[in-house]
Short mmCIF file of C-alpha atoms in Angstrom, two decimals:
data_model
loop_
_atom_site.label_atom_id
_atom_site.label_comp_id
_atom_site.label_asym_id
_atom_site.label_seq_id
_atom_site.Cartn_x
_atom_site.Cartn_y
_atom_site.Cartn_z
CA MET Q 151 -2.16 38.01 -21.60
CA LYS Q 152 -1.38 37.95 -17.89
CA ASN Q 153 -0.80 34.75 -15.94
CA GLU Q 154 -1.05 34.32 -12.18
CA TYR Q 155 1.97 33.31 -10.14
CA ILE Q 156 3.13 32.96 -6.56
CA VAL Q 157 6.47 34.71 -6.18
CA THR Q 158 8.73 33.79 -3.26
CA THR Q 159 11.58 36.09 -2.25
CA HIS Q 160 14.67 35.40 -0.18
CA LYS Q 161 14.29 35.85 3.58
CA ASP Q 162 16.24 39.10 3.75
CA VAL Q 163 14.02 40.88 1.19
CA ASP Q 164 11.32 43.01 2.81
CA GLN Q 165 8.01 43.95 1.24
CA TYR Q 166 9.12 47.48 0.38
CA GLU Q 167 12.05 46.17 -1.67
CA PHE Q 168 9.81 43.66 -3.43
CA VAL Q 169 7.21 46.28 -4.37
CA LYS Q 170 10.00 48.48 -5.79
CA LEU Q 171 11.18 45.50 -7.83
CA LEU Q 172 7.70 44.90 -9.24
CA ARG Q 173 7.31 48.54 -10.15
CA LYS Q 174 10.64 48.38 -11.92
CA HIS Q 175 9.06 45.76 -14.20
CA ASP Q 176 5.69 47.56 -14.33
CA ILE Q 177 3.90 44.83 -12.34
CA ASP Q 178 1.22 45.35 -9.71
CA ILE Q 179 1.01 43.16 -6.62
CA ASN Q 180 -2.37 41.53 -6.04
CA VAL Q 181 -2.22 39.69 -2.72
CA ASN Q 182 0.28 39.36 0.09
CA PHE Q 183 -0.21 36.24 2.18
CA SER Q 184 -0.07 38.02 5.54
CA GLY Q 185 2.12 36.08 7.93
CA LEU Q 186 4.14 34.55 5.09
CA GLU Q 187 5.74 37.79 4.03
CA ARG Q 188 7.95 36.16 1.40
CA HIS Q 189 5.06 34.82 -0.70
CA TYR Q 190 3.13 37.08 -3.06
CA TYR Q 191 0.29 36.48 -5.47
CA VAL Q 192 1.18 38.35 -8.66
CA SER Q 193 -0.22 38.65 -12.21
CA PHE Q 194 2.08 39.41 -15.11
CA ALA Q 195 2.74 38.44 -18.71
CA ALA Q 196 4.71 35.25 -19.24
CA SER Q 197 7.27 37.29 -21.20
CA LYS Q 198 8.42 38.86 -17.92
CA LEU Q 199 9.04 35.55 -16.16
CA GLU Q 200 12.71 35.17 -17.12
CA MET Q 201 13.49 38.80 -16.22
CA LEU Q 202 12.01 38.37 -12.75
CA LEU Q 203 13.79 35.07 -12.16
CA ALA Q 204 17.07 36.84 -12.96
CA GLU Q 205 16.53 39.30 -10.11
CA PRO Q 206 18.68 38.40 -7.08
CA GLU Q 207 15.77 39.06 -4.69
CA ILE Q 208 13.62 36.30 -6.22
CA LEU Q 209 13.92 32.76 -4.88
CA HIS Q 210 11.19 31.01 -6.86
CA ILE Q 211 8.14 31.62 -9.06
CA ALA Q 212 5.38 29.03 -9.32
CA PRO Q 213 2.08 29.03 -11.23
CA ALA Q 214 -0.68 30.06 -8.82
CA GLU Q 215 -3.01 27.43 -10.24
CA ALA Q 216 -0.55 24.55 -9.92
CA PRO Q 217 -2.73 21.52 -9.10
CA VAL Q 218 -2.60 19.72 -5.75
CA LYS Q 219 -4.38 16.44 -5.11
CA LEU Q 220 -5.62 14.45 -2.14
CA MET Q 221 -3.93 11.23 -1.11
CA ALA Q 222 -6.97 8.93 -0.84
CA THR Q 223 -7.62 6.15 -3.33
CA GLN Q 224 -10.95 4.69 -2.35
CA ASN Q 225 -14.10 5.83 -0.61
CA ILE Q 226 -16.63 3.34 0.74
CA SER Q 227 -19.27 5.22 2.71
CA VAL Q 228 -21.20 3.09 5.16
CA ASN Q 229 -23.70 3.58 7.93
CA ALA Q 230 -22.52 3.86 11.50
CA SER Q 231 -23.72 0.37 12.28
CA GLY Q 232 -21.70 -1.20 9.51
CA PHE Q 233 -18.25 -1.65 11.06
CA GLY Q 234 -16.89 -2.11 14.51
CA GLY Q 235 -14.02 0.34 14.44
CA ASN Q 236 -10.68 1.29 12.98
CA TRP Q 237 -8.18 -1.60 12.84
CA GLY Q 238 -5.42 1.01 12.56
CA LEU Q 239 -5.91 1.95 16.20
CA THR Q 240 -5.34 -1.64 17.24
CA ARG Q 241 -2.23 -1.91 15.08
CA ILE Q 242 -0.39 1.18 16.28
CA CYS Q 243 -0.44 -0.03 19.87
CA LYS Q 244 1.12 -3.45 19.15
CA ARG Q 245 4.80 -4.27 18.65
CA ASP Q 246 4.29 -7.84 17.50
CA GLU Q 247 3.52 -8.94 13.97
CA TRP Q 248 -0.13 -9.60 13.12
CA ASN Q 249 -1.22 -13.19 13.55
CA ASP Q 250 -4.57 -12.52 11.91
CA ASN Q 251 -4.09 -12.03 8.18
CA THR Q 252 -7.74 -11.52 7.38
CA TRP Q 253 -8.63 -8.26 5.65
CA TYR Q 254 -10.38 -6.84 8.70
CA PRO Q 255 -9.94 -7.97 12.32
CA ASN Q 256 -13.17 -8.41 14.19
CA SER Q 257 -11.63 -7.86 17.55
CA GLY Q 258 -8.90 -5.79 19.00
CA THR Q 259 -8.35 -3.22 21.66
CA TYR Q 260 -6.90 0.23 21.38
CA THR Q 261 -5.27 0.98 24.70
CA TYR Q 262 -4.35 4.54 25.54
CA PHE Q 263 -3.51 6.59 28.60
CA ARG Q 264 -3.05 9.90 26.84
CA THR Q 265 -5.65 11.73 24.81
CA GLY Q 266 -3.90 14.68 23.18
CA LYS Q 267 -5.63 17.09 25.53
CA ASP Q 268 -4.47 20.71 25.14
CA VAL Q 269 -2.89 20.00 21.75
CA ASP Q 270 -4.13 21.70 18.56
CA VAL Q 271 -4.20 19.70 15.30
CA TYR Q 272 -4.56 21.63 12.04
CA VAL Q 273 -6.25 19.65 9.26
CA VAL Q 274 -5.48 21.32 5.92
CA ASP Q 275 -7.93 19.49 3.72
CA THR Q 276 -11.47 19.52 2.32
CA GLY Q 277 -13.07 20.87 5.49
CA ALA Q 278 -15.07 18.65 7.84
CA ARG Q 279 -18.59 17.78 8.85
CA LEU Q 280 -18.44 20.02 11.89
CA THR Q 281 -21.57 18.58 13.48
CA HIS Q 282 -20.48 14.93 13.37
CA THR Q 283 -20.87 13.24 16.72
CA ASP Q 284 -17.29 11.95 16.59
CA PHE Q 285 -15.96 15.50 17.02
CA GLU Q 286 -18.06 16.44 20.05
CA ASP Q 287 -17.38 20.14 20.56
CA ARG Q 288 -13.65 20.01 19.80
CA ILE Q 289 -13.68 21.23 16.21
CA SER Q 290 -13.57 24.73 14.70
CA VAL Q 291 -12.63 26.41 11.42
CA VAL Q 292 -9.60 28.67 11.01
CA TYR Q 293 -9.85 29.15 7.22
CA ASP Q 294 -11.99 28.46 4.17
CA HIS Q 295 -10.50 29.42 0.82
CA TYR Q 296 -13.87 29.32 -0.91
CA LYS Q 297 -16.48 30.61 1.53
CA SER Q 298 -16.90 33.61 3.80
CA SER Q 299 -17.05 33.08 7.54
CA LYS Q 300 -20.63 34.39 7.31
CA ASP Q 301 -21.59 31.53 4.98
CA LEU Q 302 -23.49 28.72 6.69
CA ARG Q 303 -21.30 26.24 4.80
CA TYR Q 304 -18.07 27.85 6.06
CA GLY Q 305 -15.47 25.10 6.48
CA VAL Q 306 -17.98 22.34 5.71
CA ASP Q 307 -16.73 19.23 3.90
CA GLU Q 308 -18.36 18.50 0.55
CA GLN Q 309 -16.52 15.28 -0.31
CA GLY Q 310 -15.60 13.48 2.92
CA HIS Q 311 -11.79 13.38 2.80
CA GLY Q 312 -11.18 16.02 5.49
CA THR Q 313 -13.88 14.62 7.77
CA HIS Q 314 -12.28 11.17 7.62
CA VAL Q 315 -8.78 12.55 8.26
CA ALA Q 316 -9.89 14.68 11.23
CA SER Q 317 -11.80 11.75 12.71
CA THR Q 318 -8.76 9.46 12.44
CA ILE Q 319 -6.59 12.00 14.22
CA ALA Q 320 -8.87 13.03 17.05
CA GLY Q 321 -12.36 11.53 16.79
CA LYS Q 322 -13.90 10.31 20.01
CA LYS Q 323 -14.64 6.89 18.52
CA TYR Q 324 -12.22 6.52 15.60
CA GLY Q 325 -9.36 8.80 16.59
CA VAL Q 326 -5.92 8.33 18.05
CA ALA Q 327 -5.84 11.52 20.17
CA LYS Q 328 -9.37 11.58 21.49
CA GLU Q 329 -9.28 14.95 23.22
CA ALA Q 330 -7.10 17.00 20.88
CA GLN Q 331 -8.58 20.18 19.43
CA ILE Q 332 -9.28 19.98 15.67
CA LEU Q 333 -8.75 23.16 13.62
CA VAL Q 334 -9.99 22.95 10.04
CA SER Q 335 -8.38 24.80 7.13
CA ARG Q 336 -10.44 24.14 4.00
CA VAL Q 337 -8.33 24.38 0.83
CA PHE Q 338 -10.02 21.81 -1.44
CA GLU Q 339 -13.35 22.01 -3.14
CA THR Q 340 -14.92 19.31 -5.29
CA GLY Q 341 -12.76 20.33 -8.25
CA GLY Q 342 -9.46 20.01 -6.37
CA ALA Q 343 -7.09 22.68 -5.07
CA THR Q 344 -4.49 25.09 -6.34
CA LEU Q 345 -1.13 26.08 -4.94
CA THR Q 346 -2.64 29.46 -4.02
CA ALA Q 347 -5.30 27.76 -1.90
CA ILE Q 348 -2.74 25.49 -0.21
CA ILE Q 349 -0.40 28.37 0.67
CA SER Q 350 -3.31 30.44 1.97
CA GLY Q 351 -4.59 27.57 4.13
CA ILE Q 352 -1.16 26.82 5.57
CA ASN Q 353 -0.65 30.51 6.24
CA ALA Q 354 -3.93 30.75 8.17
CA CYS Q 355 -2.75 27.96 10.47
CA LEU Q 356 0.61 29.66 10.98
CA VAL Q 357 -1.06 32.95 11.88
CA HIS Q 358 -3.34 31.18 14.38
CA HIS Q 359 -0.38 29.33 15.88
CA ASN Q 360 1.67 32.51 16.26
CA GLN Q 361 -1.25 34.31 17.86
CA LYS Q 362 -1.41 31.57 20.50
CA LYS Q 363 2.28 31.97 21.23
CA ALA Q 364 2.00 35.75 21.39
CA ALA Q 365 -0.82 35.37 23.92
CA GLY Q 366 1.41 33.18 26.11
CA MET Q 367 -0.53 29.97 25.42
CA ASN Q 368 1.76 26.97 25.63
CA ARG Q 369 -0.42 24.82 23.34
CA PRO Q 370 1.59 22.61 20.95
CA SER Q 371 0.49 22.33 17.33
CA VAL Q 372 0.47 19.51 14.78
CA MET Q 373 -0.43 20.01 11.09
CA ASN Q 374 -1.62 17.09 8.95
CA LEU Q 375 -1.11 17.41 5.19
CA SER Q 376 -2.81 14.48 3.44
CA LEU Q 377 -2.23 16.08 0.06
CA GLY Q 378 0.44 16.40 -2.56
CA GLY Q 379 1.47 17.84 -5.86
CA PRO Q 380 4.51 18.82 -7.89
CA ALA Q 381 7.32 20.20 -5.79
CA HIS Q 382 7.47 23.96 -5.47
CA ILE Q 383 9.96 25.93 -3.45
CA THR Q 384 7.08 28.24 -2.57
CA GLU Q 385 5.23 25.51 -0.73
CA GLU Q 386 8.43 24.16 0.79
CA GLN Q 387 9.33 27.56 2.24
CA ALA Q 388 5.81 28.07 3.63
CA ILE Q 389 5.94 24.71 5.41
CA ASN Q 390 9.46 25.28 6.71
CA ASP Q 391 8.29 28.59 8.16
CA CYS Q 392 5.65 26.62 10.08
CA ILE Q 393 8.27 24.18 11.34
CA ASP Q 394 10.49 27.05 12.48
CA ALA Q 395 7.54 28.40 14.45
CA GLY Q 396 7.11 25.05 16.24
CA ILE Q 397 4.36 23.27 14.25
CA VAL Q 398 4.96 19.52 13.80
CA ILE Q 399 4.25 18.69 10.14
CA VAL Q 400 2.97 15.22 9.21
CA ALA Q 401 2.68 14.54 5.46
CA ALA Q 402 1.30 11.70 3.34
CA ALA Q 403 3.98 10.04 1.21
CA GLY Q 404 1.78 9.85 -1.89
CA ASN Q 405 -0.15 7.18 -3.74
CA ASP Q 406 1.84 6.65 -6.93
CA GLY Q 407 3.69 3.53 -5.75
CA ARG Q 408 7.02 5.16 -6.60
CA ASP Q 409 10.32 5.94 -4.96
CA LEU Q 410 10.21 9.54 -3.72
CA ALA Q 411 13.87 9.88 -4.69
CA GLU Q 412 13.22 8.79 -8.27
CA PRO Q 413 14.85 11.28 -10.66
CA GLY Q 414 12.32 13.64 -12.17
CA TYR Q 415 9.60 12.66 -9.69
CA ASP Q 416 8.80 15.23 -7.04
CA VAL Q 417 5.99 15.29 -4.50
CA MET Q 418 5.44 18.09 -2.04
CA PRO Q 419 5.18 18.14 0.97
CA ALA Q 420 6.31 14.50 1.30
CA GLU Q 421 9.89 15.41 0.33
CA ILE Q 422 10.37 18.05 3.01
CA ALA Q 423 13.16 16.70 5.19
CA ARG Q 424 11.86 18.10 8.50
CA ALA Q 425 8.32 16.81 7.98
CA VAL Q 426 7.30 13.36 9.23
CA THR Q 427 6.57 11.56 5.95
CA VAL Q 428 4.21 8.59 6.25
CA GLY Q 429 3.75 5.61 3.96
CA ALA Q 430 0.71 3.32 4.03
CA ALA Q 431 0.68 -0.28 5.26
CA ASP Q 432 -2.09 -2.82 4.87
CA ILE Q 433 -3.50 -5.20 7.44
CA GLN Q 434 -0.93 -7.88 6.52
CA ASP Q 435 1.93 -5.55 7.46
CA ARG Q 436 2.90 -4.95 3.85
CA ALA Q 437 3.56 -1.65 2.20
CA ALA Q 438 0.33 -0.84 0.39
CA THR Q 439 0.72 -1.33 -3.34
CA PHE Q 440 -0.15 2.31 -3.98
CA SER Q 441 2.15 3.77 -1.31
CA ASN Q 442 5.25 5.72 -2.24
CA TYR Q 443 8.42 4.56 -0.56
CA GLY Q 444 12.17 5.22 -0.34
CA TYR Q 445 14.53 6.73 2.18
CA MET Q 446 12.39 9.89 2.42
CA VAL Q 447 9.59 7.91 4.10
CA ASP Q 448 10.05 8.06 7.86
CA VAL Q 449 7.48 5.49 9.02
CA PHE Q 450 4.55 3.44 7.77
CA ALA Q 451 1.11 3.47 9.36
CA PRO Q 452 -2.22 1.75 8.67
CA GLY Q 453 -3.64 3.12 5.42
CA MET Q 454 -5.87 0.40 3.88
CA TYR Q 455 -9.60 0.17 4.57
CA ILE Q 456 -9.54 2.63 7.44
CA THR Q 457 -12.89 3.32 9.06
CA ALA Q 458 -13.64 6.79 10.42
CA ALA Q 459 -16.36 9.44 10.33
CA GLY Q 460 -18.34 10.01 7.13
CA PHE Q 461 -19.50 13.39 5.88
CA GLU Q 462 -23.11 12.97 4.76
CA ARG Q 463 -24.79 12.55 8.16
CA ASP Q 464 -23.77 13.27 11.73
CA ASN Q 465 -23.31 9.58 12.60
CA ASP Q 466 -21.92 8.32 9.27
CA GLU Q 467 -18.90 6.09 8.94
CA ALA Q 468 -16.71 5.85 5.87
CA MET Q 469 -13.91 3.52 4.82
CA LEU Q 470 -11.01 5.03 2.89
CA SER Q 471 -7.60 3.89 1.77
CA GLY Q 472 -4.50 5.87 0.97
CA THR Q 473 -1.46 7.47 2.49
CA SER Q 474 -3.99 10.18 3.41
CA MET Q 475 -5.33 7.71 5.96
CA ALA Q 476 -1.88 6.66 7.21
CA SER Q 477 -0.70 10.20 7.88
CA PRO Q 478 -3.44 11.07 10.44
CA HIS Q 479 -2.55 8.01 12.54
CA VAL Q 480 0.92 9.49 12.96
CA ALA Q 481 -0.43 13.00 13.51
CA GLY Q 482 -2.53 11.60 16.35
CA VAL Q 483 0.48 9.89 17.92
CA CYS Q 484 2.41 13.20 17.70
CA ALA Q 485 -0.45 14.87 19.59
CA LEU Q 486 -0.20 12.21 22.31
CA LYS Q 487 3.52 12.83 22.59
CA LEU Q 488 3.01 16.59 22.90
CA GLN Q 489 0.26 16.39 25.51
CA LYS Q 490 2.60 16.93 28.44
CA ASN Q 491 5.09 19.16 26.67
CA THR Q 492 6.73 21.87 28.77
CA ALA Q 493 9.51 22.82 26.35
CA PRO Q 494 9.46 26.01 24.27
CA ILE Q 495 7.38 25.66 21.13
CA ASP Q 496 9.87 26.14 18.32
CA GLY Q 497 11.83 24.31 15.65
CA THR Q 498 13.82 22.41 18.28
CA LEU Q 499 10.63 20.87 19.67
CA VAL Q 500 9.60 19.80 16.16
CA LYS Q 501 12.91 18.00 15.71
CA GLU Q 502 12.50 16.25 19.06
CA VAL Q 503 9.08 14.91 18.05
CA HIS Q 504 10.34 13.91 14.60
CA ASP Q 505 13.26 12.02 16.13
CA TRP Q 506 10.97 10.41 18.71
CA ILE Q 507 8.62 9.08 16.01
CA TRP Q 508 11.64 7.56 14.23
CA ASN Q 509 13.35 6.12 17.31
CA ASN Q 510 10.14 4.85 18.91
CA ALA Q 511 8.85 3.10 15.79
CA THR Q 512 8.51 -0.67 15.65
CA ASN Q 513 11.35 -2.09 13.56
CA ASN Q 514 11.34 -4.89 11.01
CA THR Q 515 7.73 -6.09 11.22
CA LEU Q 516 6.81 -4.93 7.71
CA ASN Q 517 6.90 -7.29 4.76
CA LEU Q 518 8.67 -5.10 2.22
CA SER Q 519 9.47 -6.16 -1.29
CA GLU Q 520 13.05 -6.21 -2.48
CA SER Q 521 12.46 -3.21 -4.74
CA ILE Q 522 11.15 -1.17 -1.82
CA THR Q 523 13.97 -2.26 0.46
CA SER Q 524 16.65 -1.59 -2.13
CA ALA Q 525 15.38 2.00 -2.39
CA GLY Q 526 16.56 2.57 1.17
CA THR Q 527 13.11 2.35 2.71
CA ALA Q 528 13.23 2.10 6.50
CA ASN Q 529 11.33 -0.87 7.91
CA LYS Q 530 9.55 1.15 10.56
CA SER Q 531 5.93 1.18 11.72
CA VAL Q 532 4.55 3.94 13.88
CA PHE Q 533 4.02 2.93 17.49
CA SER Q 534 2.04 4.66 20.21
CA ASP Q 535 4.08 4.47 23.35
CA PHE Q 536 1.21 5.39 25.67
CA LEU Q 537 -0.32 1.98 26.19
CA VAL Q 538 -0.08 1.50 29.91
CA ALA Q 539 -0.86 3.75 32.76
CA GLU Q 540 2.10 5.96 33.32
CA GLU Q 541 3.76 5.73 36.70
CA PRO Q 542 1.89 7.86 39.20
CA VAL Q 543 3.60 11.18 39.31
CA THR Q 544 4.64 12.04 42.82
CA GLU Q 545 6.08 15.14 44.28
CA VAL Q 546 9.83 14.90 44.81
CA SER Q 547 10.67 18.32 46.16
CA ARG Q 548 9.12 21.69 46.76
CA THR Q 549 10.87 24.99 47.11
CA ILE Q 550 9.28 28.26 48.04
CA GLU Q 551 10.93 31.51 47.16
CA ASP Q 552 9.56 34.92 47.93
CA VAL Q 553 9.80 37.43 45.15
CA VAL Q 554 9.94 40.84 46.79
CA GLU Q 555 9.17 44.02 44.95
CA ILE Q 556 9.71 47.33 46.72
CA ALA Q 557 8.27 50.60 45.50
CA VAL Q 558 9.21 53.86 47.27
CA THR Q 559 7.54 57.23 46.82
CA ARG Q 560 8.87 60.45 48.39
CA ASP Q 561 6.57 63.43 48.85
CA PRO Q 562 8.50 66.52 50.05
CA VAL Q 563 6.80 69.46 51.84
CA THR Q 564 8.69 72.58 52.99
CA THR Q 565 7.36 75.13 55.51
CA THR Q 566 9.13 78.41 56.41
CA THR Q 567 8.92 80.54 59.56
CA PHE Q 568 10.86 83.74 60.39
CA GLU Q 569 11.64 86.26 63.14
CA ASP Q 570 13.00 89.80 62.79
CA THR Q 571 15.62 91.36 65.03
CA THR Q 572 16.74 95.02 65.19
CA GLU Q 573 20.23 96.16 66.13
CA THR Q 574 21.51 99.76 66.39
CA VAL Q 575 25.20 100.47 66.35
CA THR Q 576 26.90 103.82 67.03
CA ASN Q 577 29.62 104.43 64.57
CA PRO Q 578 32.91 106.06 65.37
CA ASP Q 579 31.75 109.25 63.70
CA GLY Q 580 28.82 109.43 66.00
CA SER Q 581 26.28 108.27 63.42
CA THR Q 582 24.07 105.30 64.21
CA THR Q 583 23.24 102.36 61.93
CA THR Q 584 20.01 100.48 62.55
CA THR Q 585 19.84 97.02 60.89
CA VAL Q 586 16.69 94.83 60.67
CA THR Q 587 17.61 91.17 60.09
CA ARG Q 588 15.08 88.43 59.24
CA HIS Q 589 15.97 84.97 60.52
CA TYR Q 590 14.32 82.17 58.44
CA THR Q 591 13.85 78.56 59.46
CA ASP Q 592 13.01 76.16 56.55
CA THR Q 593 11.56 72.88 57.81
CA ASN Q 594 11.71 70.09 55.18
CA VAL Q 595 9.40 67.13 55.78
CA ILE Q 596 9.67 64.20 53.29
CA THR Q 597 6.90 61.61 53.62
CA VAL Q 598 8.38 58.29 52.50
CA THR Q 599 5.87 55.60 51.50
CA THR Q 600 7.42 52.16 51.08
CA THR Q 601 5.21 49.51 49.48
CA THR Q 602 6.58 45.99 49.79
CA THR Q 603 4.89 43.29 47.70
CA THR Q 604 5.90 39.76 48.57
CA THR Q 605 4.80 37.00 46.19
CA PRO Q 606 5.52 33.38 47.15
CA ILE Q 607 6.68 31.28 44.18
CA THR Q 608 6.46 27.55 44.78
CA THR Q 609 8.40 25.25 42.45
CA ILE Q 610 7.34 21.62 42.63
CA THR Q 611 9.51 18.92 41.07
CA TYR Q 612 7.76 15.66 40.23
CA SER Q 613 9.05 12.15 39.86
CA ASP Q 614 8.75 12.25 36.07
CA GLY Q 615 11.17 15.16 35.93
CA SER Q 616 8.51 17.73 35.19
CA THR Q 617 8.15 20.85 37.25
CA GLU Q 618 5.25 23.03 38.21
CA VAL Q 619 5.50 26.63 39.23
CA ILE Q 620 2.71 28.00 41.42
CA THR Q 621 2.44 31.70 42.04
CA GLY Q 622 0.81 32.46 45.37
CA GLU Q 623 -1.26 35.40 46.44
CA PRO Q 624 0.91 38.48 46.94
CA THR Q 625 1.09 40.18 50.34
CA VAL Q 626 1.32 43.96 50.34
CA ASN Q 627 2.75 45.97 53.25
CA VAL Q 628 2.79 49.76 53.28
CA ALA Q 629 5.06 51.70 55.66
CA VAL Q 630 5.03 55.50 55.99
CA THR Q 631 7.89 57.42 57.60
CA GLU Q 632 8.96 61.06 57.73
CA GLU Q 633 12.38 62.54 57.18
CA ILE Q 634 12.67 65.98 58.84
CA SER Q 635 15.48 68.46 58.37
CA THR Q 636 15.84 72.20 58.99
CA VAL Q 637 17.84 74.87 57.28
CA GLU Q 638 18.39 78.30 58.83
CA ARG Q 639 19.20 81.37 56.81
CA THR Q 640 19.20 85.14 57.40
CA GLU Q 641 18.39 88.07 55.26
CA VAL Q 642 18.95 91.80 55.97
CA ILE Q 643 15.60 93.44 55.48
CA SER Q 644 16.66 97.06 56.02
CA GLU Q 645 19.62 99.08 57.12
CA GLU Q 646 19.48 102.83 58.00
CA THR Q 647 22.23 105.19 59.17
CA THR Q 648 21.41 108.29 61.21
CA PRO Q 649 24.09 110.99 61.10
CA ALA Q 650 25.59 112.29 64.35
CA PRO Q 651 23.73 115.37 65.85
CA THR Q 652 25.27 118.78 65.04
CA PRO Q 653 26.76 120.28 68.33
CA GLU Q 654 25.37 123.58 69.65
CA PRO Q 655 27.74 126.41 68.59
CA GLU Q 656 29.74 128.13 71.32
CA PRO Q 657 28.00 131.51 72.15
CA THR Q 658 29.89 134.40 70.68
CA PRO Q 659 30.82 136.81 73.56
CA GLU Q 660 29.43 140.24 73.23
CA PRO Q 661 32.21 142.60 72.28
CA THR Q 662 33.26 144.80 75.09
CA PRO Q 663 32.28 148.27 74.02
CA GLU Q 664 34.93 150.81 74.04
CA PRO Q 665 34.40 153.01 77.05
CA GLU Q 666 33.15 156.41 76.10
CA PRO Q 667 35.66 158.90 76.85
CA GLU Q 668 34.99 160.97 79.80
CA PRO Q 669 33.86 164.34 78.59
CA GLU Q 670 36.30 166.89 78.97
CA PRO Q 671 35.52 168.44 82.20
CA GLU Q 672 34.07 171.79 81.68
CA PRO Q 673 35.58 174.49 83.61
CA ASP Q 674 33.78 175.33 86.69
CA MET Q 675 31.45 178.14 85.89
CA LEU Q 676 28.79 179.99 87.71
CA TYR Q 677 25.58 180.67 85.94
CA THR Q 678 23.04 183.24 86.83
CA CYS Q 679 19.56 181.95 86.66
CA THR Q 680 17.36 184.39 85.00
CA GLU Q 681 14.25 182.96 86.42
CA ASP Q 682 14.97 183.39 89.92
CA GLY Q 683 18.07 185.28 89.63
CA TYR Q 684 19.95 182.76 91.52
CA VAL Q 685 23.42 181.95 90.75
CA CYS Q 686 23.67 178.27 89.87
CA GLY Q 687 26.37 175.97 89.48
CA PRO Q 688 26.86 173.56 86.47
CA GLU Q 689 24.62 170.95 87.94
CA CYS Q 690 21.52 172.96 87.39
CA TRP Q 691 22.48 174.82 84.28
CA ASP Q 692 20.91 172.38 81.85
CA GLU Q 693 17.69 172.38 83.69
CA HIS Q 694 17.55 176.11 83.68
CA ARG Q 695 18.41 176.21 80.03
CA ALA Q 696 15.59 173.81 79.16
CA LYS Q 697 13.15 175.88 80.96
CA GLU Q 698 14.31 178.91 79.11
CA LYS Q 699 13.75 177.30 75.76
CA LYS Q 700 10.21 176.74 76.57
#
C-alpha cells in the first residue's frame, strides 16, 4: 500500500537529480510545488521510507496528511450592532498599564497616523467573506486548495476564522492597518487542513510575492499564520524560503498553555526563529491561560474576546479568542511599519522589522506568573508607534543631474568619377607606344547622425531622511553632419606599340651595259648596183641588197 509524503531535498539538489533518485527506487513523482523547488508530493510504500531517508540528497520526509489546526479557542458570533469595537486596538496604542480591569472596556480610542497603504498582507487561513463591508475593495484571493478559481465559492470562508483574522489585520472598522491589501490563501476547510494544503498555500503567496518583485513593484509583504501543528522541517524550510524572499512572517504561539521549548513538544511555525511569534494577553494584561509561552515568544498581543468581522453576513461581527487573534494585531503593526519602506525587500528587511517589533515593544506591563517567567518568557507587549502625526516632511535638498545618452549612426556613400588621358611616346627604336590612362576620383561622404537624449534626474532629500527620485521628460537633439574625403587612383586602360616604319630601299643603279664592240670596220669596197648599174659605196649596199631580195 502506498502512502503520501512531502519530500524535502537539500538546497543544492535540483529537480533532475531528485527525479533520478526516485527512479532509482522505482517511485513516481506526483506534484512539484512550483516555486518551492525543494518540496515534492510523492506516493510510495512505507517500506521505502528508510531507504529514501538514507539518501544524502534528502533533508526530510513528512506525511502529506499531517494535521494542522487553527489557533482560535472560542467563537461568539454577534450582530454588527452588538459591540462597540475591538479593545485590542485601544491596547496596542497605549504604553501604560490598564486601569480598567473590566472584561471589556466601553470606551477607548485607537489613534493612528499610518494605515498600511501599499503593503500586502497574506492571510493563510480558512478564506474570508470577501464581500464583507469591513474589507471594502481591498481583498482578493491568491489560492484556494479546495476550489477552482472558476467556482463561485473560490476563497470563501466557511467557518469564520480567516474572516476574523483578516479583519483584525486590515479591516476598515476593526483592523490595525486600515488600508493594507488583503490577499487570501485558503488552506483550511471545515474538516481542518493537511501539511500538503499548508505548503501549497504558503507557496502560492511566495510565487505572488516574487512576481511583484520581478515586475519591479516595491510593495512589502507580511504573512500571518494563525495556525499550527507538529514541527516538520518541510514546513520550516518553506517558511524560511519566504523570509529569504523578504516576506515578514507573523505566527501564533499556540493555544496549549505550554512552554514552546518543552522537550518533546513542537509547534510549527511558532518555533521558527526568524518569525515573529505572538502570545495572547487578556484585558487585564495577563498571559491568557491558553497561550503558549517561553523564550521563543517574541511579544504578546490582545487575544481574548477580540471583536472583528463575522463570516455569515456582510455586516456581521464575531468575537474570538486565541493566539490566532493576537497574531493579526502584530501583523497589522508590521504593515504600518512597512508602509514607508524604501529598502530592498529581502531577508535583511525582515530582520529589521522583527528587531523593531522586539525593541519597540512595551516592557514589563504584563502580569506573568512565575512559571511563565521562569521559562524565559519576555515581558513584552506589542506597541504601535504611529500614534501621533509624524513631523511634517520637508524638503532638505534637491539635486538635478542630467543623464546624457548619445547614439551615433554613420551612413557612408561613395561616388566615383573618372577621366581618360592618352599619351604617345616614341621609343628609341623608332616605335611608338600609345597609353590610355584612366584617372579615378572616389568621393566618400559619411552622413553622421548624432542623437543626444538628455534626461533630468532630480533627487530630493527630505527631513525624515527619505529620498525621492524624479525622472523628468527627456529632451532629444539630433545633429547631422557630413565627413567628406577623396581618394585618387589611376588605372592603365590600354597600351599599344606601333613599330617604326620600314625605310624605302635605296634604288639599285642600273648596271652599265658593256659597250658593244665597234664592228670591225669592213674594208672599203665598191659595189656595183645592178639596178641602176651605179657603183655604190658601203653606205648604200644594204639598201641595194634588200631591194634585190625582193
